[in-house]
XYZ file of C-alpha atoms in Angstrom:
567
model
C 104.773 124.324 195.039
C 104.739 122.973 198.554
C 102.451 123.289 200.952
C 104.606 124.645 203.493
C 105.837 127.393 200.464
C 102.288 128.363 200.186
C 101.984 129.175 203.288
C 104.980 131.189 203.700
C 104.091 133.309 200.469
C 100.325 133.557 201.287
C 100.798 134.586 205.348
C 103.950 136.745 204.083
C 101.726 138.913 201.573
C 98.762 139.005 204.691
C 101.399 140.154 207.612
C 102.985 142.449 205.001
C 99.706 143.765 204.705
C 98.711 144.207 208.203
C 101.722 146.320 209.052
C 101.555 148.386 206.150
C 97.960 149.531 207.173
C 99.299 149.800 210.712
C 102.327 152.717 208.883
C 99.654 154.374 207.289
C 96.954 154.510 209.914
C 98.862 154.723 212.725
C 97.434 156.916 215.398
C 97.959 160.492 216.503
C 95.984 161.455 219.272
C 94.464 159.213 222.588
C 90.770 159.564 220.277
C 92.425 157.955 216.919
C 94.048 155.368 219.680
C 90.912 154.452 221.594
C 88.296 154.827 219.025
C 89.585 155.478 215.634
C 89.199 159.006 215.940
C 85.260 158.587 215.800
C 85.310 158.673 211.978
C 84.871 155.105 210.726
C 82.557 154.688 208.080
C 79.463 151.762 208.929
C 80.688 149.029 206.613
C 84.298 149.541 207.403
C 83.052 149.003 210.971
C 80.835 146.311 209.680
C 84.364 144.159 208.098
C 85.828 145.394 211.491
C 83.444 144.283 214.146
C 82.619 140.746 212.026
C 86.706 140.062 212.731
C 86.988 141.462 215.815
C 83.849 139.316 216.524
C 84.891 136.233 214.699
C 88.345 134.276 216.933
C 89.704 131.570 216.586
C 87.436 129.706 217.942
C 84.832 130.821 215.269
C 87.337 130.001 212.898
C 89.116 126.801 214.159
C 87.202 125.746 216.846
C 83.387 125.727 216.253
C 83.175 123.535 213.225
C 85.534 120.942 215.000
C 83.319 120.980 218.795
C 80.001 120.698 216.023
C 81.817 118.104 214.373
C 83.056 116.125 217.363
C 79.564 117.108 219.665
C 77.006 116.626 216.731
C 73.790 118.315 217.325
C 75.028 119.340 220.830
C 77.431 121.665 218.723
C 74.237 123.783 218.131
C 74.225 125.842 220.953
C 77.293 127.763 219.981
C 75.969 128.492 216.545
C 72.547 129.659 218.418
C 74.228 131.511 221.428
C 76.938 133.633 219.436
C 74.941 134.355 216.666
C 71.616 135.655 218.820
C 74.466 137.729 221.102
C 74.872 139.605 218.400
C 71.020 140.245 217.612
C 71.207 141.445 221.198
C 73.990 143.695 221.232
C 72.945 145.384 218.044
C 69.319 146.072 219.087
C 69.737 146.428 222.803
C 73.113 147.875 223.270
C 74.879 149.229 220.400
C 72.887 152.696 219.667
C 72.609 153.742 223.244
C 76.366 153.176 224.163
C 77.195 155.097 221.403
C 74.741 158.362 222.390
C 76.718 157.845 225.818
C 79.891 158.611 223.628
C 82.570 157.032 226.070
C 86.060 155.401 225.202
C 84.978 152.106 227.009
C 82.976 150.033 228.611
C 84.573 150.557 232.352
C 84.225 153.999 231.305
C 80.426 154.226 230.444
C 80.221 152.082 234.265
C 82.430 154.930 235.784
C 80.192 157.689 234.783
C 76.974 156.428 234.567
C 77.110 154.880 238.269
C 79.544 158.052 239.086
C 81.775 156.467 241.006
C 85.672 155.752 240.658
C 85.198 152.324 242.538
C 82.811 151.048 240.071
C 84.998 151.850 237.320
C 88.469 150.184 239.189
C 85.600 146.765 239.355
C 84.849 147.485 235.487
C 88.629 147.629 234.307
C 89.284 144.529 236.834
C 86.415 142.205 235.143
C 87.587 143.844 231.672
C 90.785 142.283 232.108
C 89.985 139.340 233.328
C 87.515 138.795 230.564
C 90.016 139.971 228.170
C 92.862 137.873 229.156
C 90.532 134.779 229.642
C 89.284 135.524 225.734
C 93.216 136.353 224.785
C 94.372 132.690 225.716
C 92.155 131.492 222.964
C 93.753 132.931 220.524
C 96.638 132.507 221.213
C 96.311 128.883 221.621
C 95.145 129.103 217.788
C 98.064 131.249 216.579
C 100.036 128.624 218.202
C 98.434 125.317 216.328
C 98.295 127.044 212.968
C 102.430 127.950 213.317
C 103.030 124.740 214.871
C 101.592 122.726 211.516
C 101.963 125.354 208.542
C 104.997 127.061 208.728
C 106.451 123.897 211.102
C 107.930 125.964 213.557
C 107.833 125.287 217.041
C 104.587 126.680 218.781
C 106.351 128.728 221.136
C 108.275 130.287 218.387
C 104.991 130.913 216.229
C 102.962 132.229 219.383
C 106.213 134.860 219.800
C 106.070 136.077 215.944
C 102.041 136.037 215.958
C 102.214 138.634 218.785
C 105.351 141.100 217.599
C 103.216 141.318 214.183
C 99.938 142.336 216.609
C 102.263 144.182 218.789
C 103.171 146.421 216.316
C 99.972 146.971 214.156
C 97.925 147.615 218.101
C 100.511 149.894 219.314
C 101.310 152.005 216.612
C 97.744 152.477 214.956
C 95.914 151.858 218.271
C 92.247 151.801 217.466
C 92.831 153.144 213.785
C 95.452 150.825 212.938
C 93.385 147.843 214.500
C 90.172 148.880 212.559
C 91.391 149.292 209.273
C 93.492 145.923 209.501
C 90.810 143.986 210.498
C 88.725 145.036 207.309
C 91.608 143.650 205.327
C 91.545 140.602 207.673
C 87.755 139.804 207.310
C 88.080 139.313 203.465
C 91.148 137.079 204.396
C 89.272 134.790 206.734
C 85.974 134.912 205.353
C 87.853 134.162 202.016
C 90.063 131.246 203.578
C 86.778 129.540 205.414
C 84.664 129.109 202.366
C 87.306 128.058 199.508
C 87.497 125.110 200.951
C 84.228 124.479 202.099
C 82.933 125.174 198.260
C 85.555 122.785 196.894
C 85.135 120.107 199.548
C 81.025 120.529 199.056
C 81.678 120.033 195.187
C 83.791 117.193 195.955
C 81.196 115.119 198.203
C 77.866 116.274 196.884
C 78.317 118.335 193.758
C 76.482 121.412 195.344
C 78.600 124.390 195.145
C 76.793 125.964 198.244
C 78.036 124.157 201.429
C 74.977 125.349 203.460
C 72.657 123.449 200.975
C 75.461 120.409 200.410
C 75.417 119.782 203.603
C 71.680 117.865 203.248
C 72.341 117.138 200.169
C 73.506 113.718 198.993
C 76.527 112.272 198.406
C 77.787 110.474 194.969
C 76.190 106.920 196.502
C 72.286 108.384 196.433
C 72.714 108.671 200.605
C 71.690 112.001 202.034
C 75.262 113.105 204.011
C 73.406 113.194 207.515
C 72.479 110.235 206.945
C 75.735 108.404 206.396
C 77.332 110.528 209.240
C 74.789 108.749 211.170
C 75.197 105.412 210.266
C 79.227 105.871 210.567
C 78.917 107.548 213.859
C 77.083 104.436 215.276
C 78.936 101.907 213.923
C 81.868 103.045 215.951
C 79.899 102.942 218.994
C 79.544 107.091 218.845
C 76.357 109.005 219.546
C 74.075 109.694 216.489
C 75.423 112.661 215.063
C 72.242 114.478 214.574
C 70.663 113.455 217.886
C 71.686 115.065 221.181
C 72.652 114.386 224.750
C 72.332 117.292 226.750
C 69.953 118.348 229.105
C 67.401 120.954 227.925
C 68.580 123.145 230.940
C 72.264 122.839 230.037
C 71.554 123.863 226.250
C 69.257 126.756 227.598
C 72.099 127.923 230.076
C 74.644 127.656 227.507
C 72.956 129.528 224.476
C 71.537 132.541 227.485
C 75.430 132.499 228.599
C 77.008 132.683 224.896
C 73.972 135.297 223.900
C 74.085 137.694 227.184
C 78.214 137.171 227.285
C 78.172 138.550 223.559
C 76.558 141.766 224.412
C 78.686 142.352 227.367
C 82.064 142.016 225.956
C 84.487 144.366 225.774
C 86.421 144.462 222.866
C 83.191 144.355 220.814
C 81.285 146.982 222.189
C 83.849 149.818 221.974
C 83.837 149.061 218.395
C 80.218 151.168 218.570
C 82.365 154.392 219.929
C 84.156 154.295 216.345
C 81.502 155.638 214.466
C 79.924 159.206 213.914
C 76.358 159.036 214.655
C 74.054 156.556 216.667
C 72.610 155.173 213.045
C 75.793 154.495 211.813
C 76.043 152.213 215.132
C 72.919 150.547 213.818
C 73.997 150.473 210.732
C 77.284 148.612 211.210
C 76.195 145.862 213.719
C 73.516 145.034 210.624
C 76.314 144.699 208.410
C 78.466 142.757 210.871
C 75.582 140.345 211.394
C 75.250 139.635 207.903
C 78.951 139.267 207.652
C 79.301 137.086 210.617
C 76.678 135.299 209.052
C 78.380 133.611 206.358
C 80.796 131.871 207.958
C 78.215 130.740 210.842
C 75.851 128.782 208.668
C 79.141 127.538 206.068
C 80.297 126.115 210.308
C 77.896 123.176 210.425
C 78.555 122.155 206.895
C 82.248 122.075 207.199
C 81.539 120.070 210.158
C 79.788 117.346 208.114
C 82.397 117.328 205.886
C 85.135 116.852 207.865
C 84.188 114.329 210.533
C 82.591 112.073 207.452
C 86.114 112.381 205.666
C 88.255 111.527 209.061
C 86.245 108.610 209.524
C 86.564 107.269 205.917
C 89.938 108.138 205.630
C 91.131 106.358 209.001
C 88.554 104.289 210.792
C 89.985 100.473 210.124
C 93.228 101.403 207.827
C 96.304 100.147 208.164
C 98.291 102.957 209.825
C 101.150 102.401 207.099
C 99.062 104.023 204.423
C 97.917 106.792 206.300
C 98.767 110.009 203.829
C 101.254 112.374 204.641
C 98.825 114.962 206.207
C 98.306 112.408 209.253
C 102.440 112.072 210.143
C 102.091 116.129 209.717
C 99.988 116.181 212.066
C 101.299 113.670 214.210
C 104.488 115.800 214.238
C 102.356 118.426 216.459
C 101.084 116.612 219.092
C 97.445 116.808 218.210
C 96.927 113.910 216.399
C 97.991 110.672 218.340
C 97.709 106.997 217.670
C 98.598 103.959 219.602
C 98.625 100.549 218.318
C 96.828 98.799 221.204
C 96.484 95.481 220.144
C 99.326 95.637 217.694
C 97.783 94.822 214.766
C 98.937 98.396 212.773
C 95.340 99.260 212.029
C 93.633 102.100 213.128
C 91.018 101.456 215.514
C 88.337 104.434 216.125
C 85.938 104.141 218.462
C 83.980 105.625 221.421
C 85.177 102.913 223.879
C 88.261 104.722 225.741
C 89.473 101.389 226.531
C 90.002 100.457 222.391
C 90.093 103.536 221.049
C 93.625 103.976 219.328
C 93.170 107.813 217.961
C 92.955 110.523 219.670
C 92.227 114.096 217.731
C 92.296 117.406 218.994
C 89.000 119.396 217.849
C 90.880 122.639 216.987
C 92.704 120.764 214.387
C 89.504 119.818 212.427
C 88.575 122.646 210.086
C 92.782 123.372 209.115
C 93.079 119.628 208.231
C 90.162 119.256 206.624
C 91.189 120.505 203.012
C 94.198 118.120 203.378
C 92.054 115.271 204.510
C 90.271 116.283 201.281
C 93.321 116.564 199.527
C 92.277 119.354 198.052
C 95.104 121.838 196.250
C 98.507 122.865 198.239
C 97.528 127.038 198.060
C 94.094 125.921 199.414
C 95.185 124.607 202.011
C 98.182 127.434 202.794
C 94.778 129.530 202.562
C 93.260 128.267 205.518
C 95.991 128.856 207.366
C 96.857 132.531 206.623
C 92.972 132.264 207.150
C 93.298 130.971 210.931
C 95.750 133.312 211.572
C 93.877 136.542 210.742
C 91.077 135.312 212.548
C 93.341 134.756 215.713
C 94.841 137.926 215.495
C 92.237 139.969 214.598
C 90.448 139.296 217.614
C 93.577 139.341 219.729
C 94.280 143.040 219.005
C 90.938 143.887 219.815
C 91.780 141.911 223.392
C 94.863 143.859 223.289
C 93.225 147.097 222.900
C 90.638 146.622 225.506
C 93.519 146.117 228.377
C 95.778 148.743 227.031
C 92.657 151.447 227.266
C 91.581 150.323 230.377
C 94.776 150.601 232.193
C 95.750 153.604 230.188
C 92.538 155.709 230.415
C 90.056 154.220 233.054
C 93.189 153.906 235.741
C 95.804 155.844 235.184
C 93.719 158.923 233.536
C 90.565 158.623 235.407
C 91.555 156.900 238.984
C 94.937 157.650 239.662
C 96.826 160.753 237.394
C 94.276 163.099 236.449
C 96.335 165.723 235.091
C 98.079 163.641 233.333
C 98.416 165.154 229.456
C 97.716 163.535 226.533
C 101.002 162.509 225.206
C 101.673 160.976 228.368
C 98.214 158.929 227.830
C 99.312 157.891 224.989
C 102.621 156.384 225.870
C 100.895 154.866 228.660
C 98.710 152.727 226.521
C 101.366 151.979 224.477
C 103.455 150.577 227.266
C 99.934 148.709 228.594
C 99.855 147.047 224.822
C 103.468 145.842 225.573
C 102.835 144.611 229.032
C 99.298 143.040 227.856
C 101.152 141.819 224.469
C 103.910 139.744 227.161
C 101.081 138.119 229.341
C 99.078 136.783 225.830
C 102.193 134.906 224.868
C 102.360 133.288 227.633
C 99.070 132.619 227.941
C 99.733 130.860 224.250
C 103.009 129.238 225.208
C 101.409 127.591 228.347
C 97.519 127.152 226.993
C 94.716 126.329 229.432
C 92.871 124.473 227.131
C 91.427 123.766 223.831
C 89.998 127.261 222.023
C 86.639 127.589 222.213
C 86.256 126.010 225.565
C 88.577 129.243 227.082
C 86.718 131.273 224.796
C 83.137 129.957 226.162
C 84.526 130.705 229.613
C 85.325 134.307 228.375
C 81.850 134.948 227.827
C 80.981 133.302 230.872
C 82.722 136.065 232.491
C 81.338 138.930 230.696
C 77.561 137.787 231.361
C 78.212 137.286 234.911
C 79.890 140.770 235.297
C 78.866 143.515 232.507
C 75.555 142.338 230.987
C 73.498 143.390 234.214
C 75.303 146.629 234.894
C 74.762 147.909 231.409
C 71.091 146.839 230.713
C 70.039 148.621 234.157
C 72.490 151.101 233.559
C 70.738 151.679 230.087
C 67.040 151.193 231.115
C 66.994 151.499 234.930
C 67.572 154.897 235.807
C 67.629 154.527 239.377
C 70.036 151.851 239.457
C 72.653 153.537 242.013
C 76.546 152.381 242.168
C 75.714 150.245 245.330
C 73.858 148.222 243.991
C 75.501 148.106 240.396
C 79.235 147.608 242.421
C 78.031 144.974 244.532
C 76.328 143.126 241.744
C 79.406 142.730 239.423
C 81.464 141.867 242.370
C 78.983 138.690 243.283
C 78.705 137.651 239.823
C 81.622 137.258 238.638
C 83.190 135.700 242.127
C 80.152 133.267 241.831
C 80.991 132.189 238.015
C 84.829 132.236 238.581
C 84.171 129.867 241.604
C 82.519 127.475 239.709
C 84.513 127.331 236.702
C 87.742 127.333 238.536
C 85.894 124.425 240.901
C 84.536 122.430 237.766
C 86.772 123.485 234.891
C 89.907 123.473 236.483
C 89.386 121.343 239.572
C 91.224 124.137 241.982
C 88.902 123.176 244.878
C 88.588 119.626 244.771
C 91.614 118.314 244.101
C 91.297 118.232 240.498
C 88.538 115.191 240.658
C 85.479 117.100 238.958
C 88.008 118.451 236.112
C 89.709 115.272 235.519
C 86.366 113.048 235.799
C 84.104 115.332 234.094
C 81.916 114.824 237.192
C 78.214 116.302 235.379
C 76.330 114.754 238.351
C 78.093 117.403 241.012
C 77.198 120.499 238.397
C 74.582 123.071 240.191
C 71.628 122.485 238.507
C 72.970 120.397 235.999
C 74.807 122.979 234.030
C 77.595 122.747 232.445
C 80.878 125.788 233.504
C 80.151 126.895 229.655
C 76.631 127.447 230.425
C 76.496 128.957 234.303
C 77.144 132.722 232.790
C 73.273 132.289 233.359
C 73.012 131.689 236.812
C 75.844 134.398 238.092
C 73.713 136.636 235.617
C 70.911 135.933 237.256
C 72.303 136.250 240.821
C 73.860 140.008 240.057
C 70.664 140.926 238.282
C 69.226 139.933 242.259
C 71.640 141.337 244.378
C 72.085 144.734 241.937
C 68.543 145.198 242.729
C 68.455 144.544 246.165
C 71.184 146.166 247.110
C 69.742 149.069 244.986
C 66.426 149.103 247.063
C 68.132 149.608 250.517
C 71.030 152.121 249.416
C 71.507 156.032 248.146
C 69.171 157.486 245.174
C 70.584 157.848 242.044
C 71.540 162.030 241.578
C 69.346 163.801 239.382
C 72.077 164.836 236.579
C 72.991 161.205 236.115
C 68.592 160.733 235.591
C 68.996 163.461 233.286
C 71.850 161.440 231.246
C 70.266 157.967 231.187
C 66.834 159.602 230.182
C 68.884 161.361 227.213
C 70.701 158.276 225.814
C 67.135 156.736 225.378
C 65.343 159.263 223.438
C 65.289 158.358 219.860
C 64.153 162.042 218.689
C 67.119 163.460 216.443
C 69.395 159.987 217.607
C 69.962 159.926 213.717
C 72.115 162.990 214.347
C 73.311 162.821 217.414
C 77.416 162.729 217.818
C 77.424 162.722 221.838
């Protein structure tokens, strides 16, 4: 059978799936909408949070930026990876004592204020949307190759099948499908990488094949190396940026983790505060497979790309590069006319251009591994996209539907009426995703990196005093989001996007006019840092905090009879 067959049978079975879990979980009540009815057992939550947790860009994106940026590559595996050591030991147990729907609703009650809740749902969508491009992007690319559809057409199926799992189950739907969507992915990313780390170095486990070497007696690294500087490339296992930059970057992807969203309302799923505990252990170890199998793939499929074009004759390329080419995000042009393919780091000679998020779905065909291998990856990609995007979905459905409407603006509203509201927010939310993956803003885990930009600049502070500081008022917690995430949507808009200068630092890539010398991924740090500062200044010059709200934040940190606790 064909590839493209595959594909159809294998992401036929997984949707098929997905919205039969959606029938038979579908949701009842606003509590089974926003947080599974509170019932979800730890390792369900576990499979749940690991695919929430794990995009697109963990799926498509990192292994092609490692395999593209080297060593540099690092500080995503080191920065999403210790988020989630953060979250889980910092975060998860004590949100969950609060016992709140979401996160704008633990900032509404804990600084007691309906203003700091309207600046928590505002920063929740914006990180939300931000993170929901991403994905989309990557439900676009896999469509746009596998099932060779246009990308607009596969961005518009992508979202009716997560429009209909996310409003009809709500939380409970989305829960349960993303257990069946973690074996999917996790089961997808390391097929391949087993076969492909059999094929190049005989060693079954790609962690271990990846220093491992290769049927000539040369360690892998060490060819990648040698390959990598022949075409005038960095050494791959050598970096190039700035100690600061990597710093800012990892601090930004770590503190970002344990401030978003979607993630953290997972923790309101489960009975007890252990069970919290419990299932960000089991996500970590879940997450962890496919984040040290990331690197390896990356070995392997930037040393097969350059063996299998560097210096052919374009005329011989296989039939996975004219695939390919039929997207848009694999290029060549024959610059000096002499029909072989010349790649190199000189701009001015280079002849291929490859977009990163295409890596880790072409590398089984660049492997030429088997046709329902590769149809695996793709179904693969796709529950990875969409997991995560109904997460996004939920996130901005709940916080229009319950931290607005119920809590701001209609009170009295009843709880039928809640729930059609969030429905209707799923729809509305579901319309501006697809465009956000019709028109994307970029390659995935670049958006996604800004995403978590956003939520360290905004959340991270307000939760961790909110937590541990018990005289943290809402002055000082309101005007501290408020600063910090104007400061880091300032700079990337300035630097990413070029909105303020014409376009020149975006276009250029101008590093020497970054603050400090780090990088838009990486300056979630700074606007951290600056509403950490003006949270507690404007906290030292403002109203005390009112006893009962004390009372509450000295509660949710005693551990006596936390193993119990259900509020």
């Amino acid at each position: 059978m064909t590839v493209q067959l595959w594909t159809y049978i294998l992401v036929g079975i997984t949707f098929a799936l997905y919205i039969g879990i959606a029938i038979w979980s579908r949701a009842g009540s606003t509590k089974e909408f926003y947080v599974a009815g509170g019932g979800v057992s730890p390792l369900a939550n576990g499979m749940a949070t690991a695919a929430d947790w794990m995009s697109a860009a963990s799926f498509i994106s990192m292994a092609g930026l490692i395999s593209f940026m080297g060593y540099d590559g690092a500080v995503y595996l080191m920065g999403w990876t210790g988020g989630y050591v953060l979250l889980a030991l910092l975060l998860a147990p004590y949100l969950r004592k609060f016992g709140k729907f979401t996160v704008p609703d633990f900032i509404g009650e804990r600084y007691y204020s309906k203003t700091a809740r309207i600046v928590a749902v505002l920063c929740a969508l914006l990180v939300s949307f931000t993170y929901v491009a991403g994905q989309m992007r990557g439900v676009g690319v896999v469509f746009s190759r596998f099932l060779e559809v246009d990308i607009n057409t596969g961005v518009i199926i992508g979202m009716i099948i997560v429009l209909f799992y996310a409003v009809l189950g709500g939380m409970k739907g989305i829960t349960y499908t993303q257990v069946a969507q973690y074996c999917v992915l996790i089961f997808a990313f390391m097929v391949p990488a087993i076969f492909i780390s059999i094929q190049m170095t005989g060693n079954p486990i790609p962690q271990l094949g990846m220093g491992a070497k290769g049927a000539d007696g040369v360690y892998l690294l060490e060819k990648l190396n040698g390959l990598s500087t022949e075409l005038g490339f960095a050494e791959y296992t050598k970096g190039s940026k700035s100690m600061i930059d990597v710093f800012a970057i990892t601090f930004a992807l770590m503190v970002g983790t344990a401030g978003l969203p979607h993630v953290i309302v997972r923790f309101f799923t489960v009975k007890r505060v252990r069970d919290a505990r419990k299932s960000a252990g089991l996500a970590l170890l879940f997450i962890a497979i496919l984040y040290t199998a990331a690197p390896a793939v990356a070995v392997f499929a930037r040393t097969n790309l350059i063996n299998t074009v560097s210096g052919q004759p374009y005329s011989s390329m296989p039939q996975w590069f004219s695939n390919w080419e039929k997207t848009g995000l694999l290029k060549f042009n024959d610059k000096n006319e002499d029909g072989l393919i010349q790649y190199v780091a000189d701009a001015q000679l280079n002849e291929l251009v490859v977009d990163r998020d295409i890596m880790v779905l072409a590398n089984p065909e660049i492997a030429n591994l088997p046709a329902w291998v590769i149809a695996l990856v793709a179904a693969g990609g796709l529950a990875a996209a969409l997991s995560t995007a109904a997460g996004l979905l939920l996130v901005i459905s709940s916080s229009v539907s319950h931290d607005l409407i119920k809590n701001v603006f209609n009170p009295k509203i009843t709880e039928k009426q809640e729930l059609v509201a969030a429905r209707l927010s799923a729809v509305g939310a579901v319309c501006v995703a697809g465009y956000f993956g019709i028109n994307p803003p970029g390659f995935v885990a670049a958006v996604v990196a800004l995403a978590f930009g956003l939520a360290a600049a905004s959340f991270f502070p307000a939760i961790i005093l909110g937590i541990f500081y018990k005289k943290m008022n809402k002055e000082g917690a309101i005007a501290g989001m408020v600063v910090g995430i104007s400061l880091m949507l300032f700079y990337m808009l300035k630097f990413k996007f070029g909105i303020f200068d014409g376009g020149k630092a975006a276009v250029a890539g101008l590093k020497s006019d970054w603050w400090f010398g780090i990088s838009p991924e990486g300056f979630g740090t700074i606007a951290m840092l600056v509403n950490f500062a003006v949270s507690l200044i404007v906290n030292r010059f403002t109203g005390e905090v009112p006893e009962e709200v004390q009372e509450i934040v000295e509660n949710i940190r005693i551990p006596s009879g936390a193993g119990e606790a259900t509020h």
